[in-house]
Amino acid sequence: MTAAVASPLRRASLGIALISGVVNVLALTSPLFMLQVYDRVLASGSVPTLVGLAILAAGLYLFQAGLDIVRARVLLRIGEHVDGVLCGPVHDAVVRLPLVARMPGDGLQPLRDLDNVRGFLSGQGPTAFFDLPWMPLYLGICFLFHFWIGVTALAGAVVLVALTILANALSRKPVRESIAHNMARNGLLEATRRNAEIVQALGLSGRLEARWLRANADYLAANRRAGDIAGGLGSLSKTLRLMLQSAVLGVGAWLVIEQQATGGIMIASSIMVGRALAPVDLAIASWKPFLMARQSWKRLQDLFGKIPPVPETMALPAPCRDLRVENVTIVPPGEKRPTVAGVGFQIQAGSALGVIGPSGSGKSTLSRALVGAWAAAGGKVRLDGASLDQWNREALGRHIGYLPQGVELFDGTIAENIARFEEDADAEAIVAAARTAGAHDLILRFEEGYKTRIGESGSSLSAGQRQRIGLARALYGEPFLVVLDEPNANLDAEGEAAVVRAIASVRERNGIVVVVAHRPSAIGVVDQVLMMEGGRQKAFGPRDAVLGQVLKPAHAGRNGFAATGHGIMPLRVVANPAKSEKHSEPEKTDGDT
């Protein structure tokens, strides 16, 4: 990916280098004009000569200004080009990276890295690096004026170049620490914002604010160290440049007194030295943005290395036969040990599978692998014989419906969310999905109906409303495979009945439903059951046979679930159903890891 950026940049750099060469030659206008005025005009007293030189110098100044404007505009467009090439891959990486690894901070650092690279390329920093190679030209002219003028200018240039190297050595670590602390504080603030309700309800604001303030203080300290180095060396280099100009002026004055140089050479050499060392001064002032851009570029390269490009795939026919899971092993992103291992089963079209088991047994993890959200570390998930990685993700998404345990909606209208933000979505298909999910009447009760904007993450909706709309989104377009993770967790009796009807409707149209459930209502309409325990498959087969095998028959209620004082809950599985009843107790209903 970075190669696609580097190749056009090299070609553009040649043009910038050519423009910079002309600009640096035109920069000789000022010292040469001074030289001619002092040595020719004042000596001859010729006003026409002065006027002619002034007109020539004005034309050259205007031409130089035009080239400077062109160079600045080209640099700005180079930055935009880099952003245009990388913004899509960066967005893709930000979305995909949490599925393969843990992301530090708030997860948006790649976007800030892209901004750093674009900002540096679009600014004045690169001009310093294009102007630095022309320093020998100015020093050479100083030597032509007089040997000692050249020596003085060369000594000053060596000192300022040494300062530039020192700025690189001293700034690298503070800039890196500043970025790391910035990522940490952004992550803390984003987590607090995302959980604002918990923060308010539990009175955590003061404590979390104290944590963020400590992180912010660490960031400010690191940023201060980087700023002190850059600002201190920048001020020192500017002072040294002014001192050097004065020193050259003094040496020139001494040479004039000794009648080894003219007054014009004295003035011109001072201006020449100032122009020769200006790129060094600018480079030191731009060193912190340069380091930030360079580190950002390296992180982007590492990021693209972690996220391989999506391979080209052939178009496959819509699945219509079966779902096969072949000895699947799943390792959560950022972890090294699998939480699900050795799961294998096959479901035919028109069937529904209920996945049951204790909390933490891997049910939600398995559901993520079935829809391709998490890639299997071993084994395959296949639709009609084709593994999920053989599909184009956008094409596969049309055949999959997914309702995760924590329903997340996007800022937009209800209709847009149900239609998965499809362009020119079919209104009849949106309403049909909402009706199947039992959400149509609920949506119509909103003042603007399907056009109601729901805010970020559906913040304006209740948990039950989000669940119903999320179910409608999962059913939109009549996908072949529908995976529902705790679909009735936040629903009332009416909502549970809608879930049951939705599962039945998918089966009637010859689709496949996989339901992760703790509560019995969803299990009542499935014909297959998969029992998970400790991340492994304990039993799989027809519903009644599996429930009779893994649950205690003496205490099994309807569909193999026991009634307790807290409602209807699945029984905890025991190793031997024949043991005494004291080993059976209701299962907790919190979510899986």
Coordinates of C-alpha atoms in Angstrom, one line a residue:
M1 CA 0.0 0.0 0.0
T2 CA 2.8 2.4 0.9
A3 CA 4.4 1.6 -2.4
A4 CA 1.4 3.0 -4.2
V5 CA 2.0 6.3 -2.4
A6 CA 5.8 6.3 -2.8
S7 CA 5.9 6.0 -6.6
P8 CA 3.8 9.1 -7.4
L9 CA 5.7 11.0 -4.6
R10 CA 9.0 10.3 -6.3
R11 CA 7.7 11.8 -9.5
A12 CA 6.3 14.8 -7.8
S13 CA 9.5 15.2 -5.8
L14 CA 11.4 15.7 -9.1
G15 CA 9.2 18.6 -10.0
I16 CA 9.5 20.1 -6.5
A17 CA 13.2 19.8 -6.7
L18 CA 13.3 21.5 -10.1
I19 CA 11.2 24.4 -8.8
S20 CA 13.3 24.6 -5.6
G21 CA 16.4 24.9 -7.7
V22 CA 15.1 27.8 -9.7
V23 CA 13.8 29.5 -6.5
N24 CA 17.2 29.1 -4.8
V25 CA 19.0 30.6 -7.9
L26 CA 16.5 33.5 -7.9
A27 CA 17.3 34.0 -4.1
L28 CA 20.6 35.4 -5.3
T29 CA 18.7 38.5 -6.5
S30 CA 18.9 40.3 -3.2
P31 CA 22.6 40.0 -2.4
L32 CA 23.6 40.6 -6.1
F33 CA 21.4 43.7 -6.2
M34 CA 23.0 45.0 -3.1
L35 CA 26.4 44.3 -4.5
Q36 CA 25.7 46.2 -7.7
V37 CA 24.1 49.2 -5.9
Y38 CA 27.1 49.6 -3.5
D39 CA 29.9 49.0 -6.0
R40 CA 28.4 50.3 -9.2
V41 CA 25.5 52.7 -8.6
L42 CA 27.0 54.6 -5.7
A43 CA 30.4 54.8 -7.4
S44 CA 29.1 56.1 -10.7
G45 CA 26.1 58.1 -9.3
S46 CA 24.1 56.8 -12.3
V47 CA 20.3 57.0 -11.7
P48 CA 19.4 55.1 -14.9
T49 CA 21.6 52.2 -13.8
L50 CA 19.8 52.2 -10.4
V51 CA 16.4 52.3 -12.1
G52 CA 17.3 49.5 -14.5
L53 CA 18.7 47.3 -11.7
A54 CA 15.5 48.0 -9.6
I55 CA 13.2 47.0 -12.4
L56 CA 15.2 43.8 -13.1
A57 CA 15.3 42.9 -9.4
A58 CA 11.5 43.5 -9.1
G59 CA 10.8 41.2 -12.0
L60 CA 13.0 38.5 -10.5
Y61 CA 11.3 38.9 -7.1
L62 CA 7.9 38.5 -8.6
F63 CA 9.0 35.4 -10.6
Q64 CA 10.4 33.9 -7.4
A65 CA 7.1 34.6 -5.5
G66 CA 5.2 32.9 -8.2
L67 CA 7.3 29.8 -8.0
D68 CA 7.0 29.8 -4.2
I69 CA 3.2 29.9 -4.6
V70 CA 3.3 27.0 -7.1
R71 CA 5.6 25.0 -4.8
A72 CA 3.3 25.5 -1.9
R73 CA 0.3 24.5 -3.9
V74 CA 2.0 21.4 -5.3
L75 CA 3.0 20.3 -1.7
L76 CA -0.6 20.8 -0.6
R77 CA -1.9 18.6 -3.4
I78 CA 0.8 16.0 -2.6
G79 CA -0.6 15.8 0.9
E80 CA -4.1 15.5 -0.4
H81 CA -3.0 12.8 -2.8
V82 CA -1.4 10.8 0.0
D83 CA -4.6 11.1 2.0
G84 CA -6.7 10.2 -1.0
V85 CA -4.7 7.0 -1.5
L86 CA -4.5 5.9 2.1
C87 CA -7.8 7.1 3.6
G88 CA -9.7 4.1 2.3
P89 CA -7.2 1.5 3.5
V90 CA -6.8 3.4 6.9
H91 CA -10.6 3.2 7.4
D92 CA -10.6 -0.5 6.5
A93 CA -7.7 -1.1 8.9
V94 CA -9.4 0.8 11.7
V95 CA -12.5 -1.4 11.2
R96 CA -10.7 -4.7 10.7
L97 CA -7.9 -4.5 13.2
P98 CA -10.1 -5.0 16.3
L99 CA -11.1 -8.3 14.7
V100 CA -7.5 -9.6 14.6
A101 CA -5.7 -7.7 17.4
R102 CA -6.1 -5.3 20.3
M103 CA -6.0 -1.7 19.5
P104 CA -4.5 0.8 22.0
G105 CA -6.2 4.1 22.9
D106 CA -9.5 4.8 21.2
G107 CA -8.6 3.0 18.0
L108 CA -8.4 6.1 15.9
Q109 CA -4.6 6.6 16.0
P110 CA -4.2 5.4 12.4
L111 CA -6.4 8.3 11.3
R112 CA -4.3 10.8 13.3
D113 CA -1.2 9.2 11.8
L114 CA -2.6 9.9 8.4
D115 CA -3.3 13.5 9.4
N116 CA 0.3 13.9 10.6
V117 CA 1.7 12.7 7.4
R118 CA -0.6 14.8 5.3
G119 CA -0.1 17.9 7.5
F120 CA 3.7 17.7 7.2
L121 CA 3.7 17.1 3.4
S122 CA 1.3 20.0 2.9
G123 CA 3.3 22.5 5.1
Q124 CA 6.6 24.3 4.9
G125 CA 8.7 21.5 6.4
P126 CA 9.5 19.8 3.0
T127 CA 10.8 23.0 1.5
A128 CA 13.6 23.0 4.0
F129 CA 14.8 19.6 2.8
F130 CA 14.6 20.7 -0.8
D131 CA 16.5 23.9 -0.1
L132 CA 19.3 22.3 2.0
P133 CA 21.2 20.8 -1.0
W134 CA 21.6 24.4 -2.3
M135 CA 23.6 25.5 0.7
P136 CA 27.0 24.7 -0.9
L137 CA 26.1 27.1 -3.8
Y138 CA 25.8 30.0 -1.3
L139 CA 28.9 29.0 0.6
G140 CA 30.8 28.7 -2.7
I141 CA 29.8 32.2 -3.6
C142 CA 31.0 33.4 -0.2
F143 CA 34.4 31.8 -0.9
L144 CA 34.4 33.6 -4.2
F145 CA 33.9 36.9 -2.4
H146 CA 36.8 36.2 -0.1
F147 CA 38.4 33.2 1.6
W148 CA 37.8 34.4 5.2
I149 CA 34.1 35.2 4.4
G150 CA 33.7 31.7 3.1
V151 CA 35.4 30.2 6.2
T152 CA 33.2 32.2 8.6
A153 CA 30.1 31.1 6.7
L154 CA 31.2 27.4 6.6
A155 CA 31.9 27.4 10.3
G156 CA 28.5 28.7 11.1
A157 CA 26.9 26.1 8.7
V158 CA 28.7 23.3 10.4
V159 CA 27.4 24.4 13.8
L160 CA 23.8 24.7 12.6
V161 CA 23.9 21.3 10.9
A162 CA 25.2 19.8 14.1
L163 CA 22.2 21.4 15.9
T164 CA 19.9 19.8 13.4
I165 CA 21.5 16.4 14.1
L166 CA 21.2 17.1 17.8
A167 CA 17.5 18.0 17.4
N168 CA 16.9 14.6 15.8
A169 CA 18.7 12.7 18.5
L170 CA 17.0 14.5 21.4
S171 CA 13.5 14.8 20.0
R172 CA 12.9 11.3 18.9
K173 CA 12.1 9.7 22.2
P174 CA 10.0 12.6 23.7
V175 CA 7.9 12.7 20.5
R176 CA 7.3 9.0 20.6
E177 CA 6.3 9.2 24.3
S178 CA 4.1 12.1 23.6
I179 CA 2.1 10.2 21.0
A180 CA 1.9 7.1 23.3
H181 CA 0.5 9.2 26.1
N182 CA -1.9 10.9 23.8
M183 CA -3.3 7.6 22.7
A184 CA -3.7 6.5 26.3
R185 CA -5.6 9.6 27.3
N186 CA -7.8 9.5 24.3
G187 CA -8.7 5.9 25.0
L188 CA -9.7 6.7 28.6
L189 CA -11.9 9.6 27.6
E190 CA -13.5 7.6 24.8
A191 CA -14.3 4.8 27.3
T192 CA -15.8 7.3 29.7
R193 CA -17.9 8.9 27.0
R194 CA -19.1 5.5 25.7
N195 CA -20.2 4.5 29.2
A196 CA -21.7 7.8 30.2
E197 CA -24.8 6.2 31.8
I198 CA -22.7 3.9 34.0
V199 CA -20.5 6.8 35.0
Q200 CA -23.5 9.0 36.0
A201 CA -25.4 6.2 37.7
L202 CA -22.5 4.9 39.8
G203 CA -21.0 8.3 40.5
L204 CA -17.8 7.5 38.8
S205 CA -17.2 10.9 37.2
G206 CA -14.8 12.2 39.8
R207 CA -12.7 9.1 39.9
L208 CA -12.5 8.7 36.1
E209 CA -11.8 12.3 35.7
A210 CA -8.9 11.9 38.1
R211 CA -7.5 9.0 36.0
W212 CA -7.9 11.0 32.9
L213 CA -6.2 14.1 34.4
R214 CA -3.2 11.9 35.4
A215 CA -3.0 10.6 31.8
N216 CA -3.4 14.1 30.5
A217 CA -0.6 15.3 32.8
D218 CA 1.7 12.5 31.5
Y219 CA 0.9 13.6 27.9
L220 CA 1.5 17.3 28.7
A221 CA 4.8 16.4 30.4
A222 CA 6.0 14.4 27.4
N223 CA 4.7 17.0 25.0
R224 CA 6.5 19.7 27.0
R225 CA 9.8 17.8 26.8
A226 CA 9.5 17.5 23.1
G227 CA 8.4 21.1 22.7
D228 CA 11.3 22.4 25.0
I229 CA 13.8 20.6 22.9
A230 CA 12.4 21.7 19.5
G231 CA 11.7 25.3 20.7
G232 CA 15.1 25.6 22.5
L233 CA 17.1 24.4 19.6
G234 CA 15.0 26.4 17.2
S235 CA 15.6 29.6 19.1
L236 CA 19.3 28.8 19.5
S237 CA 19.7 28.2 15.7
K238 CA 17.9 31.5 14.9
T239 CA 20.2 33.4 17.3
L240 CA 23.3 31.7 15.9
R241 CA 22.2 32.6 12.4
L242 CA 21.8 36.2 13.3
M243 CA 25.2 36.1 15.1
L244 CA 26.8 34.6 12.1
Q245 CA 25.4 37.2 9.8
S246 CA 26.8 39.9 12.1
A247 CA 30.1 38.0 12.2
V248 CA 30.3 37.9 8.4
L249 CA 29.4 41.6 8.3
G250 CA 32.3 42.2 10.8
V251 CA 34.7 40.1 8.8
G252 CA 33.6 42.0 5.7
A253 CA 34.1 45.3 7.4
W254 CA 37.6 44.3 8.4
L255 CA 38.4 43.3 4.8
V256 CA 37.1 46.6 3.6
I257 CA 39.4 48.4 6.0
E258 CA 42.3 46.3 4.8
Q259 CA 41.2 47.2 1.2
Q260 CA 40.7 43.4 0.4
A261 CA 37.0 43.7 -0.3
T262 CA 34.5 46.3 -1.3
G263 CA 31.5 47.6 0.6
G264 CA 29.2 45.8 -1.7
I265 CA 30.8 42.5 -1.0
M266 CA 30.5 43.2 2.8
I267 CA 26.7 43.7 2.5
A268 CA 26.1 41.0 -0.1
S269 CA 28.0 38.3 1.9
S270 CA 26.0 39.0 5.0
I271 CA 22.7 38.5 3.1
M272 CA 24.1 35.5 1.3
V273 CA 25.0 33.8 4.6
G274 CA 21.5 34.5 5.9
R275 CA 20.0 32.9 2.8
A276 CA 22.3 29.9 2.9
L277 CA 21.4 29.0 6.5
A278 CA 17.7 29.8 6.4
P279 CA 16.9 26.1 5.3
V280 CA 18.8 24.8 8.4
D281 CA 16.8 27.2 10.6
L282 CA 13.5 26.0 9.0
A283 CA 14.5 22.4 9.3
I284 CA 15.2 22.7 13.0
A285 CA 11.8 24.5 13.5
S286 CA 10.1 21.7 11.5
W287 CA 11.9 18.8 13.2
K288 CA 9.1 17.9 15.6
P289 CA 6.4 17.7 12.9
F290 CA 8.9 15.8 10.8
L291 CA 9.5 13.2 13.5
M292 CA 5.8 12.9 14.2
A293 CA 5.2 12.3 10.5
R294 CA 8.0 9.8 10.2
Q295 CA 6.8 7.8 13.2
S296 CA 3.3 8.0 11.9
W297 CA 4.4 6.7 8.5
K298 CA 6.2 3.8 10.2
R299 CA 3.1 2.9 12.2
L300 CA 0.9 3.0 9.1
Q301 CA 3.3 0.6 7.4
D302 CA 3.2 -1.7 10.4
L303 CA -0.6 -1.4 10.4
F304 CA -0.9 -2.3 6.8
G305 CA 1.4 -5.2 7.4
K306 CA -0.9 -6.6 10.1
I307 CA -4.0 -6.2 7.9
P308 CA -3.3 -8.1 4.7
P309 CA -5.2 -6.9 1.6
V310 CA -8.5 -8.7 0.9
P311 CA -7.8 -11.2 -1.9
E312 CA -9.8 -11.1 -5.0
T313 CA -12.6 -13.7 -5.0
M314 CA -14.9 -15.2 -7.6
A315 CA -18.6 -14.5 -7.4
L316 CA -20.4 -17.5 -5.9
P317 CA -24.0 -18.5 -6.2
A318 CA -26.3 -17.6 -3.3
P319 CA -26.1 -20.3 -0.6
C320 CA -29.2 -22.5 -0.3
R321 CA -28.2 -25.9 1.0
D322 CA -26.3 -26.1 4.3
L323 CA -24.0 -24.7 7.0
R324 CA -21.0 -26.9 7.9
V325 CA -18.6 -26.2 10.8
E326 CA -15.4 -28.4 10.5
N327 CA -13.4 -28.8 13.7
V328 CA -13.3 -25.1 14.3
T329 CA -10.8 -23.5 16.8
I330 CA -11.2 -19.8 17.7
V331 CA -8.7 -17.5 19.3
P332 CA -10.1 -14.1 20.3
P333 CA -8.2 -11.0 18.9
G334 CA -5.1 -10.2 20.9
E335 CA -5.1 -13.5 22.7
K336 CA -2.9 -16.6 22.3
R337 CA -5.0 -19.3 23.7
P338 CA -8.2 -20.6 22.0
T339 CA -11.5 -20.2 23.8
V340 CA -13.3 -22.5 21.4
A341 CA -11.8 -25.7 20.1
G342 CA -12.9 -28.8 18.2
V343 CA -16.4 -27.7 17.3
G344 CA -18.0 -29.4 14.3
F345 CA -21.5 -29.9 13.0
Q346 CA -23.7 -29.6 9.9
I347 CA -27.2 -28.0 9.5
Q348 CA -29.4 -28.3 6.5
A349 CA -31.5 -25.6 5.0
G350 CA -34.8 -25.1 6.8
S351 CA -33.3 -26.0 10.2
A352 CA -32.7 -24.0 13.4
L353 CA -29.9 -24.7 15.8
G354 CA -30.0 -23.7 19.5
V355 CA -26.7 -23.2 21.1
I356 CA -26.8 -23.6 24.9
G357 CA -24.3 -23.9 27.7
P358 CA -23.0 -22.1 30.8
S359 CA -21.8 -18.6 30.7
G360 CA -18.3 -18.4 29.3
S361 CA -18.6 -21.6 27.4
G362 CA -17.9 -20.0 24.1
K363 CA -21.3 -19.6 22.6
S364 CA -20.9 -15.9 21.6
T365 CA -17.4 -16.6 20.4
L366 CA -18.8 -19.3 18.1
S367 CA -21.5 -17.0 16.8
R368 CA -18.9 -14.5 15.8
A369 CA -17.0 -17.1 13.8
L370 CA -20.2 -18.4 12.1
V371 CA -20.7 -14.9 10.5
G372 CA -17.0 -14.3 9.7
A373 CA -16.6 -11.5 12.3
W374 CA -13.7 -13.5 13.8
A375 CA -11.6 -15.7 11.6
A376 CA -11.2 -19.3 12.7
A377 CA -7.6 -20.1 13.8
G378 CA -8.2 -23.7 12.7
G379 CA -10.9 -25.5 10.8
K380 CA -13.5 -24.0 8.4
V381 CA -17.0 -22.6 8.4
R382 CA -18.6 -23.4 5.1
L383 CA -21.8 -22.3 3.3
D384 CA -22.8 -24.8 0.6
G385 CA -19.2 -26.1 0.7
A386 CA -17.5 -22.8 0.2
S387 CA -15.5 -21.5 3.2
L388 CA -16.2 -18.0 4.3
D389 CA -12.8 -16.7 3.2
Q390 CA -13.8 -17.7 -0.4
W391 CA -16.5 -15.1 -0.4
N392 CA -16.4 -11.4 -1.1
R393 CA -17.3 -9.9 2.2
E394 CA -19.9 -7.5 0.8
A395 CA -21.5 -10.3 -1.2
L396 CA -21.5 -12.6 1.7
G397 CA -23.0 -10.0 4.0
R398 CA -26.2 -10.1 1.9
H399 CA -26.7 -13.7 2.8
I400 CA -26.0 -13.3 6.5
G401 CA -28.1 -11.8 9.2
Y402 CA -26.4 -11.2 12.6
L403 CA -27.8 -9.9 15.9
P404 CA -24.9 -9.6 18.4
Q405 CA -25.3 -9.8 22.1
G406 CA -24.7 -6.1 22.4
V407 CA -26.8 -4.4 19.7
E408 CA -25.0 -1.5 18.1
L409 CA -26.8 0.9 15.7
F410 CA -25.4 3.7 13.7
D411 CA -26.2 7.4 13.5
G412 CA -28.9 7.7 10.9
T413 CA -32.6 6.9 10.4
I414 CA -34.3 3.7 11.5
A415 CA -34.9 2.8 7.8
E416 CA -31.2 3.3 7.0
N417 CA -30.1 1.0 9.9
I418 CA -32.6 -1.7 8.9
A419 CA -31.5 -1.5 5.3
R420 CA -27.8 -1.7 6.4
F421 CA -27.3 1.8 4.7
E422 CA -27.9 0.3 1.3
E423 CA -28.2 2.9 -1.5
D424 CA -31.8 3.2 -2.9
A425 CA -33.0 0.5 -0.5
D426 CA -36.4 -1.1 -1.3
A427 CA -38.9 0.3 1.1
E428 CA -41.1 -2.8 0.9
A429 CA -38.1 -4.9 2.0
I430 CA -37.4 -2.6 5.0
V431 CA -41.1 -2.8 6.1
A432 CA -41.1 -6.6 5.5
A433 CA -38.0 -7.1 7.7
A434 CA -39.5 -4.8 10.4
R435 CA -42.8 -6.8 10.3
T436 CA -41.0 -10.1 10.6
A437 CA -39.1 -8.8 13.6
G438 CA -42.3 -7.4 15.2
A439 CA -40.9 -3.9 15.0
H440 CA -43.2 -2.3 12.5
D441 CA -45.8 -1.0 14.9
L442 CA -43.1 0.0 17.3
I443 CA -41.5 2.1 14.6
L444 CA -44.7 3.8 13.5
R445 CA -45.2 5.1 17.1
F446 CA -42.2 7.4 16.6
E447 CA -43.1 10.8 15.4
E448 CA -41.2 10.4 12.1
G449 CA -41.7 6.7 11.8
Y450 CA -39.0 5.0 9.7
K451 CA -37.3 8.4 9.1
T452 CA -36.6 8.9 12.8
R453 CA -32.9 9.6 13.5
I454 CA -31.7 7.4 16.3
G455 CA -28.4 9.2 17.2
E456 CA -25.0 7.7 17.8
S457 CA -25.2 4.0 18.8
G458 CA -29.0 4.3 18.9
S459 CA -28.7 6.4 22.1
S460 CA -32.3 7.8 21.7
L461 CA -33.8 4.2 21.9
S462 CA -34.4 1.9 24.7
A463 CA -32.5 -1.4 24.9
G464 CA -35.6 -3.3 23.8
Q465 CA -36.2 -1.0 20.9
R466 CA -32.6 -1.4 19.8
Q467 CA -33.0 -5.2 20.0
R468 CA -36.1 -5.2 17.8
I469 CA -34.5 -2.9 15.2
G470 CA -31.3 -4.9 15.3
L471 CA -33.4 -8.0 14.7
A472 CA -35.1 -6.3 11.7
R473 CA -31.6 -5.4 10.3
A474 CA -30.6 -9.1 10.7
L475 CA -33.6 -10.2 8.7
Y476 CA -33.4 -7.5 6.0
G477 CA -33.1 -9.0 2.5
E478 CA -34.1 -12.5 3.7
P479 CA -30.6 -13.8 4.3
F480 CA -29.9 -17.5 4.1
L481 CA -28.0 -17.7 7.5
V482 CA -29.3 -15.8 10.5
V483 CA -27.3 -15.9 13.7
L484 CA -29.0 -14.5 16.8
D485 CA -27.0 -14.1 20.0
E486 CA -29.3 -13.7 23.0
P487 CA -32.1 -12.2 20.7
N488 CA -34.6 -12.0 23.6
A489 CA -32.3 -10.7 26.3
N490 CA -33.9 -7.2 26.5
L491 CA -37.4 -8.1 25.3
D492 CA -40.8 -8.3 26.9
A493 CA -43.3 -11.1 26.2
E494 CA -44.4 -9.5 23.0
G495 CA -40.8 -9.1 21.9
E496 CA -40.0 -12.8 22.7
A497 CA -43.0 -13.9 20.7
A498 CA -41.8 -11.8 17.7
V499 CA -38.4 -13.5 18.0
V500 CA -40.0 -16.9 17.9
R501 CA -42.1 -15.9 14.8
A502 CA -38.9 -14.5 13.1
I503 CA -37.1 -17.8 13.7
A504 CA -40.1 -19.7 12.3
S505 CA -40.3 -17.5 9.3
V506 CA -36.6 -18.1 8.4
R507 CA -37.2 -21.8 8.6
E508 CA -40.3 -21.6 6.4
R509 CA -38.4 -19.9 3.6
N510 CA -35.7 -22.6 3.8
G511 CA -33.1 -20.5 5.6
I512 CA -30.9 -21.5 8.6
V513 CA -31.1 -20.0 12.0
V514 CA -28.5 -20.3 14.8
V515 CA -29.8 -19.0 18.2
V516 CA -27.6 -18.5 21.2
A517 CA -30.0 -18.6 24.1
H518 CA -30.4 -18.8 27.9
R519 CA -34.1 -18.5 27.9
P520 CA -36.3 -21.3 26.7
S521 CA -38.7 -19.4 24.3
A522 CA -36.2 -19.4 21.4
I523 CA -35.2 -23.0 22.0
G524 CA -38.8 -24.1 21.6
V525 CA -38.7 -23.5 17.8
V526 CA -35.4 -25.1 17.0
D527 CA -35.0 -28.7 15.8
Q528 CA -31.2 -29.0 16.6
V529 CA -29.3 -28.2 19.8
L530 CA -25.6 -27.7 20.3
M531 CA -24.4 -28.0 23.9
M532 CA -21.2 -26.0 24.7
E533 CA -19.1 -26.4 27.9
G534 CA -15.6 -25.1 28.5
G535 CA -15.2 -23.9 24.9
R536 CA -15.9 -27.4 23.6
Q537 CA -18.8 -29.2 22.0
K538 CA -20.4 -31.4 24.6
A539 CA -23.4 -32.6 22.5
F540 CA -25.1 -32.0 19.2
G541 CA -28.2 -33.4 17.6
P542 CA -32.0 -33.3 17.7
R543 CA -33.3 -31.0 20.3
D544 CA -35.2 -33.4 22.5
A545 CA -32.4 -36.0 22.4
V546 CA -29.7 -33.5 23.4
L547 CA -31.7 -31.9 26.1
G548 CA -32.6 -35.3 27.5
Q549 CA -29.0 -36.3 27.4
V550 CA -27.3 -33.3 29.1
L551 CA -30.0 -32.0 31.5
K552 CA -31.5 -33.8 34.5
P553 CA -34.8 -35.3 33.4
A554 CA -36.3 -35.2 36.9
H555 CA -36.0 -31.4 37.0
A556 CA -36.3 -30.5 33.4
G557 CA -39.2 -28.2 32.6
R558 CA -40.6 -27.4 29.2
N559 CA -37.9 -27.9 26.6
G560 CA -35.5 -29.2 29.2
F561 CA -35.4 -25.9 31.3
A562 CA -36.0 -25.6 35.0
A563 CA -38.3 -23.1 36.7
T564 CA -36.9 -21.1 39.5
G565 CA -38.0 -18.1 41.7
H566 CA -36.1 -15.9 39.3
G567 CA -37.9 -17.0 36.2
I568 CA -37.2 -19.7 33.6
M569 CA -33.5 -20.5 33.3
P570 CA -31.5 -23.4 31.8
L571 CA -30.1 -25.8 34.2
R572 CA -26.4 -26.1 34.7
V573 CA -25.1 -29.2 33.1
V574 CA -23.6 -31.9 35.4
A575 CA -21.1 -34.5 34.4
N576 CA -23.5 -37.4 35.3
P577 CA -27.2 -36.8 35.0
A578 CA -27.8 -39.7 37.4
K579 CA -26.3 -38.0 40.4
S580 CA -28.3 -36.3 43.1
E581 CA -30.3 -33.2 42.4
K582 CA -28.2 -31.0 44.6
H583 CA -25.7 -30.7 41.7
S584 CA -28.2 -28.9 39.5
E585 CA -28.8 -25.2 39.9
P586 CA -29.9 -22.4 37.7
E587 CA -27.4 -20.9 35.2
K588 CA -26.4 -17.3 35.3
T589 CA -27.6 -15.3 32.3
D590 CA -24.9 -12.8 31.8
G591 CA -23.1 -12.7 28.4
D592 CA -20.2 -14.8 27.1
T593 CA -16.7 -13.6 26.7

